[in-house]
PDB file of C-alpha atoms in Angstrom:
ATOM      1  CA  UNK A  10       8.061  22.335   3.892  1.00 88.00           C
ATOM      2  CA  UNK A  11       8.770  18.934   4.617  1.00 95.00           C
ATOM      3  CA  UNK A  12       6.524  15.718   2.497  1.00 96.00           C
ATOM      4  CA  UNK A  13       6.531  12.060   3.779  1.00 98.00           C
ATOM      5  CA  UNK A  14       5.538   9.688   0.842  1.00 96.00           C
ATOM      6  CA  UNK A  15       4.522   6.074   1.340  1.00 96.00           C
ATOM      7  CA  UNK A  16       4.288   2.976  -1.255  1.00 95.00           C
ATOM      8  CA  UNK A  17       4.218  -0.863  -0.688  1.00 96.00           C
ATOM      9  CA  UNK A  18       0.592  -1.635   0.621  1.00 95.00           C
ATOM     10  CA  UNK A  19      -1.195  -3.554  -1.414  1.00 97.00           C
ATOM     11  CA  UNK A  20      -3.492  -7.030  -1.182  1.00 98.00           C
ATOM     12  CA  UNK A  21      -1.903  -9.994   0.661  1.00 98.00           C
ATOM     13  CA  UNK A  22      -2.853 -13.147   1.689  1.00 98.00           C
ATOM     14  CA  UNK A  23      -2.672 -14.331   5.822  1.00 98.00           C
ATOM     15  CA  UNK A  24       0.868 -15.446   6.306  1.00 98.00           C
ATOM     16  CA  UNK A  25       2.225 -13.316   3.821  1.00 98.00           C
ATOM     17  CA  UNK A  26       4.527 -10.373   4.113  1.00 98.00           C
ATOM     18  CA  UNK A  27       4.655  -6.946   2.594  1.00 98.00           C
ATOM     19  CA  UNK A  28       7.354  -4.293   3.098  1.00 98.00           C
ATOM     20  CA  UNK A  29       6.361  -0.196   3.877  1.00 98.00           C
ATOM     21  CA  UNK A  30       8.563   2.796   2.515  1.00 98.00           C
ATOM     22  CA  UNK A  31       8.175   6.122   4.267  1.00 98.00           C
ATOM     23  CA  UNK A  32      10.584   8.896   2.763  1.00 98.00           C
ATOM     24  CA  UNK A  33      11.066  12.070   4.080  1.00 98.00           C
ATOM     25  CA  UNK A  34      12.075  15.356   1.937  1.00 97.00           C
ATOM     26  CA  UNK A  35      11.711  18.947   1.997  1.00 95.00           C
ATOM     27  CA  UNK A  36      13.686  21.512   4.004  1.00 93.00           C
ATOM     28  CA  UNK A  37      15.048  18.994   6.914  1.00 95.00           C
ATOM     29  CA  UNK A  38      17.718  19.918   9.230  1.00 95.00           C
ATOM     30  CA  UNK A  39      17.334  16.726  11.363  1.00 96.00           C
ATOM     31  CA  UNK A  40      14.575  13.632  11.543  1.00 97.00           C
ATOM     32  CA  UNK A  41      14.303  12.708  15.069  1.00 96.00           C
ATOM     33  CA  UNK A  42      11.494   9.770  15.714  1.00 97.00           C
ATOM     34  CA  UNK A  43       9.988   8.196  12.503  1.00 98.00           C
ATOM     35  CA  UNK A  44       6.610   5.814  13.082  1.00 98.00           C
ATOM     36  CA  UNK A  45       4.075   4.179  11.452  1.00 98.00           C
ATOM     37  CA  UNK A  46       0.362   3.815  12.777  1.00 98.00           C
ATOM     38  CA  UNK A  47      -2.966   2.071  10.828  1.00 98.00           C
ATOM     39  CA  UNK A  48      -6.359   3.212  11.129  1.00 98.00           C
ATOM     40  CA  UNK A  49      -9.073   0.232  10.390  1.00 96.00           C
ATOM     41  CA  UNK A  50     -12.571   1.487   9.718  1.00 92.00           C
ATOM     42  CA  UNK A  51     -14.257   2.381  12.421  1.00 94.00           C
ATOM     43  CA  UNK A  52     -11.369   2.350  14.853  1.00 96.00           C
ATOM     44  CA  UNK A  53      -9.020   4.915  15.883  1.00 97.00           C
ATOM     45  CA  UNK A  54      -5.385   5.425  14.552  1.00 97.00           C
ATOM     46  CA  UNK A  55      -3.247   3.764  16.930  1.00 97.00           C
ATOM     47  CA  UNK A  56       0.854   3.208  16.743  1.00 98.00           C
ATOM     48  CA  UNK A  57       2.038  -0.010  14.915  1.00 98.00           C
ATOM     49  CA  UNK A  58       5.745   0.963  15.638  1.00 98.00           C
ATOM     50  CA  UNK A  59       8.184   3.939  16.358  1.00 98.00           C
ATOM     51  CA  UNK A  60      11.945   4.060  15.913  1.00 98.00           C
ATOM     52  CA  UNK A  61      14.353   6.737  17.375  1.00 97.00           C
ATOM     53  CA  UNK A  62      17.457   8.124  15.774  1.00 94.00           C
ATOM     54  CA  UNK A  63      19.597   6.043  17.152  1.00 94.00           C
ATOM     55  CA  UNK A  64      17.601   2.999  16.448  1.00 95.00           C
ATOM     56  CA  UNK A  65      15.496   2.309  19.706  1.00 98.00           C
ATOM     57  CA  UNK A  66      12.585   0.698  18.444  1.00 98.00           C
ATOM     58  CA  UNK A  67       8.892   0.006  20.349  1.00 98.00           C
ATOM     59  CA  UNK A  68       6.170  -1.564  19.014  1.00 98.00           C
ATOM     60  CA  UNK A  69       2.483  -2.958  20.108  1.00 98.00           C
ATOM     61  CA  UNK A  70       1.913  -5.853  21.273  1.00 98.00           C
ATOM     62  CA  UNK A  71       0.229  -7.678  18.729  1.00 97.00           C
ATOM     63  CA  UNK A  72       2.666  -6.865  15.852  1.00 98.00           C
ATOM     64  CA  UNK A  73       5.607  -7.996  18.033  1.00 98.00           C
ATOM     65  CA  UNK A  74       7.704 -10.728  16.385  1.00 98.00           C
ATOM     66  CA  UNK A  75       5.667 -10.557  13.238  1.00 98.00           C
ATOM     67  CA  UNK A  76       6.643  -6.581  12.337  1.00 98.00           C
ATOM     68  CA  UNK A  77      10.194  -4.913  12.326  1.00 98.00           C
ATOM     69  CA  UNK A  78      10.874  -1.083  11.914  1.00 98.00           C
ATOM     70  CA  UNK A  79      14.061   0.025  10.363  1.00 98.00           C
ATOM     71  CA  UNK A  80      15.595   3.187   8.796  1.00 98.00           C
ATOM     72  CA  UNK A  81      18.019   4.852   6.878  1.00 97.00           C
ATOM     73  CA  UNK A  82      19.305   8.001   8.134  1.00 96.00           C
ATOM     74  CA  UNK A  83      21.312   8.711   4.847  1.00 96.00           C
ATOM     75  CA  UNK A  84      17.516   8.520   2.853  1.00 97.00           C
ATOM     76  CA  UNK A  85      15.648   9.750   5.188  1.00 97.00           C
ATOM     77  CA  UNK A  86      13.289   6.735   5.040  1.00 98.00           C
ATOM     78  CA  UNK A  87      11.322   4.759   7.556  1.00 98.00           C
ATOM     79  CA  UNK A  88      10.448   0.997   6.411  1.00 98.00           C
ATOM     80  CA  UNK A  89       8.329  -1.418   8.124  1.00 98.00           C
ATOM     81  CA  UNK A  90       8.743  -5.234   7.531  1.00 98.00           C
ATOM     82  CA  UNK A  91       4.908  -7.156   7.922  1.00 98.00           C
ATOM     83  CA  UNK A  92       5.631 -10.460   8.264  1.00 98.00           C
ATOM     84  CA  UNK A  93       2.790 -13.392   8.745  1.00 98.00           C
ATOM     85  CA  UNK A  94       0.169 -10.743   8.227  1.00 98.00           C
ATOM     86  CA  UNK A  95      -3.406 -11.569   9.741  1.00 98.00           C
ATOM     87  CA  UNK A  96      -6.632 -10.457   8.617  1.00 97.00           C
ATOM     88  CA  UNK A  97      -6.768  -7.895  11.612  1.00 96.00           C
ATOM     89  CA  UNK A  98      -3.741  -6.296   9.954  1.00 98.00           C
ATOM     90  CA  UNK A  99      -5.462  -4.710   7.205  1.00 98.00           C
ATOM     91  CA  UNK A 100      -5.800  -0.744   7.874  1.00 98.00           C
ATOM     92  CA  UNK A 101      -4.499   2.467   6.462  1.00 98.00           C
ATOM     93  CA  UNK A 102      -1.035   2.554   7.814  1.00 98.00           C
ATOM     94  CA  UNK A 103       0.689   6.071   8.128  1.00 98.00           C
ATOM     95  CA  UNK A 104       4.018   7.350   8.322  1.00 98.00           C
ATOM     96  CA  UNK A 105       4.922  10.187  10.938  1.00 98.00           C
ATOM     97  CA  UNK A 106       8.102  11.949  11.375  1.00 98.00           C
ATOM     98  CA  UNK A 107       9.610  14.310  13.987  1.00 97.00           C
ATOM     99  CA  UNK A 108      11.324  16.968  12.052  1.00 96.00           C
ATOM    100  CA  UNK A 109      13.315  19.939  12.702  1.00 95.00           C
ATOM    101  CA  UNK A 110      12.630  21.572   9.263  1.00 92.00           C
ATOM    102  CA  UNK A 111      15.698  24.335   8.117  1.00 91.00           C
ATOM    103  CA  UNK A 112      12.943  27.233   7.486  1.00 86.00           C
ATOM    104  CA  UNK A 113      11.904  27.350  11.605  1.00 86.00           C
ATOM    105  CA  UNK A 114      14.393  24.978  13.241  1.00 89.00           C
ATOM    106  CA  UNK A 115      11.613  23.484  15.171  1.00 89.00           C
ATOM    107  CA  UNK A 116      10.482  20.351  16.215  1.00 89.00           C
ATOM    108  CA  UNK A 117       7.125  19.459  13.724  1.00 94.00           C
ATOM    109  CA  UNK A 118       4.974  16.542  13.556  1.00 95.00           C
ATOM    110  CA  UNK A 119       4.358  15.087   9.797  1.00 97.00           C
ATOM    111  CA  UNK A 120       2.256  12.700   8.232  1.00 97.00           C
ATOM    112  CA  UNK A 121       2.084  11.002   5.423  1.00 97.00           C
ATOM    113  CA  UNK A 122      -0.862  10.335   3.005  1.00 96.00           C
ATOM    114  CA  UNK A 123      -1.530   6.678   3.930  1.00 97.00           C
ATOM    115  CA  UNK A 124      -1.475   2.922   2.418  1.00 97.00           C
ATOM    116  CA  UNK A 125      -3.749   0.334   1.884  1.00 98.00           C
ATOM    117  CA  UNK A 126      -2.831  -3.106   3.746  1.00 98.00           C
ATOM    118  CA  UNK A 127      -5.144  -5.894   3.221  1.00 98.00           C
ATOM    119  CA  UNK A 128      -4.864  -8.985   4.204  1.00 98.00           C
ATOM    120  CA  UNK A 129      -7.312 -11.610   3.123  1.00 97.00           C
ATOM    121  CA  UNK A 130      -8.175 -14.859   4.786  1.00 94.00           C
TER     122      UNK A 130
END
Protein backbone atom coordinates (compact mmCIF):
# COMPACT_ATOMS: atom_id res chain seq x y z
CA UNK A 1 0.00 0.00 0.00
CA UNK A 2 1.15 3.33 -0.43
CA UNK A 3 0.81 6.22 2.95
CA UNK A 4 1.17 10.04 2.39
CA UNK A 5 2.07 11.74 5.79
CA UNK A 6 1.84 15.48 6.37
CA UNK A 7 3.44 17.84 9.24
CA UNK A 8 4.07 21.67 9.37
CA UNK A 9 0.53 23.27 9.97
CA UNK A 10 0.25 24.87 12.87
CA UNK A 11 -1.03 28.60 14.24
CA UNK A 12 0.33 31.65 12.36
CA UNK A 13 -0.17 35.07 12.38
CA UNK A 14 -1.41 37.19 8.85
CA UNK A 15 1.77 37.85 7.00
CA UNK A 16 3.47 35.00 8.24
CA UNK A 17 4.67 31.91 6.49
CA UNK A 18 4.58 28.24 7.23
CA UNK A 19 6.11 25.42 5.16
CA UNK A 20 3.93 21.83 4.29
CA UNK A 21 5.71 18.31 4.02
CA UNK A 22 3.85 15.61 2.14
CA UNK A 23 5.92 12.23 1.95
CA UNK A 24 5.04 9.44 0.08
CA UNK A 25 6.01 5.61 0.99
CA UNK A 26 4.80 2.24 0.55
CA UNK A 27 5.10 -0.02 -2.51
CA UNK A 28 5.72 2.91 -5.29
CA UNK A 29 6.90 2.20 -8.67
CA UNK A 30 6.46 5.84 -9.87
CA UNK A 31 4.70 9.25 -8.31
CA UNK A 32 3.24 11.04 -11.14
CA UNK A 33 1.21 14.43 -9.98
CA UNK A 34 1.58 15.38 -6.24
CA UNK A 35 -1.06 18.30 -4.85
CA UNK A 36 -2.23 19.84 -2.02
CA UNK A 37 -5.95 21.06 -1.45
CA UNK A 38 -7.67 22.75 2.03
CA UNK A 39 -11.05 22.23 3.12
CA UNK A 40 -12.42 25.31 5.46
CA UNK A 41 -15.53 24.45 7.43
CA UNK A 42 -18.33 24.51 5.67
CA UNK A 43 -16.78 24.71 2.24
CA UNK A 44 -15.75 22.16 -0.12
CA UNK A 45 -12.13 20.81 -0.67
CA UNK A 46 -10.82 22.67 -3.47
CA UNK A 47 -7.00 22.55 -5.07
CA UNK A 48 -4.43 25.00 -3.49
CA UNK A 49 -1.70 23.70 -5.95
CA UNK A 50 -0.56 20.67 -8.15
CA UNK A 51 2.90 19.89 -9.47
CA UNK A 52 3.78 17.32 -12.26
CA UNK A 53 6.83 15.14 -12.47
CA UNK A 54 8.65 17.16 -14.32
CA UNK A 55 7.92 20.20 -12.33
CA UNK A 56 4.90 21.97 -14.13
CA UNK A 57 3.24 23.63 -11.46
CA UNK A 58 -0.63 25.31 -11.36
CA UNK A 59 -2.10 26.89 -8.72
CA UNK A 60 -5.45 29.04 -7.80
CA UNK A 61 -5.74 32.18 -8.12
CA UNK A 62 -5.74 33.56 -4.84
CA UNK A 63 -2.61 31.71 -3.53
CA UNK A 64 -0.64 32.89 -6.60
CA UNK A 65 2.53 34.80 -5.67
CA UNK A 66 1.99 34.16 -2.02
CA UNK A 67 2.26 29.99 -2.28
CA UNK A 68 4.99 27.86 -4.13
CA UNK A 69 4.83 23.99 -4.67
CA UNK A 70 8.00 22.08 -4.92
CA UNK A 71 9.23 18.43 -4.73
CA UNK A 72 11.75 16.01 -4.39
CA UNK A 73 11.61 13.11 -6.57
CA UNK A 74 14.55 11.33 -4.69
CA UNK A 75 12.07 11.58 -1.20
CA UNK A 76 9.18 11.25 -2.60
CA UNK A 77 7.89 14.45 -0.94
CA UNK A 78 5.60 17.26 -1.96
CA UNK A 79 6.21 20.71 0.03
CA UNK A 80 4.22 23.76 -0.14
CA UNK A 81 5.75 27.20 0.78
CA UNK A 82 2.67 29.71 2.47
CA UNK A 83 3.97 32.85 2.36
CA UNK A 84 1.97 36.20 3.67
CA UNK A 85 -0.76 33.92 4.90
CA UNK A 86 -4.33 35.61 5.31
CA UNK A 87 -6.97 34.75 7.58
CA UNK A 88 -8.93 33.05 4.61
CA UNK A 89 -5.98 30.66 4.45
CA UNK A 90 -6.75 28.72 7.40
CA UNK A 91 -8.27 25.14 6.34
CA UNK A 92 -7.32 21.52 6.50
CA UNK A 93 -4.85 21.26 3.73
CA UNK A 94 -4.31 17.71 2.13
CA UNK A 95 -1.76 16.04 0.26
CA UNK A 96 -2.72 13.83 -2.89
CA UNK A 97 -0.53 11.78 -4.98
CA UNK A 98 -0.83 9.94 -8.32
CA UNK A 99 0.83 6.66 -7.81
CA UNK A 100 1.60 3.68 -9.74
CA UNK A 101 2.01 1.37 -6.66
CA UNK A 102 4.51 -2.01 -7.47
CA UNK A 103 1.65 -4.53 -6.12
CA UNK A 104 -0.98 -3.48 -9.29
CA UNK A 105 1.11 -1.17 -11.48
CA UNK A 106 -1.76 1.14 -11.69
CA UNK A 107 -2.43 4.57 -11.61
CA UNK A 108 -4.15 5.31 -7.77
CA UNK A 109 -5.28 8.38 -6.20
CA UNK A 110 -3.93 8.94 -2.39
CA UNK A 111 -4.57 11.15 0.30
CA UNK A 112 -3.16 12.12 3.11
CA UNK A 113 -4.60 12.60 6.67
CA UNK A 114 -4.69 16.43 6.73
CA UNK A 115 -3.12 19.65 8.62
CA UNK A 116 -4.28 22.33 10.51
CA UNK A 117 -3.40 25.95 9.00
CA UNK A 118 -4.55 28.83 10.94
CA UNK A 119 -3.97 31.99 10.43
CA UNK A 120 -5.05 34.61 12.89
CA UNK A 121 -5.71 38.25 12.33
Amino acid sequence: QVQLVESGGGLVQAGGSLRLSCEASGSIFRINAMGWYRQAPGKQRELVATITSRGSTNYVDSVKGRFTISRDNAKNTVYLQMNFLKPEDTAVYYCNAAVVATTTLTNGDYWGQGTQVTVSS
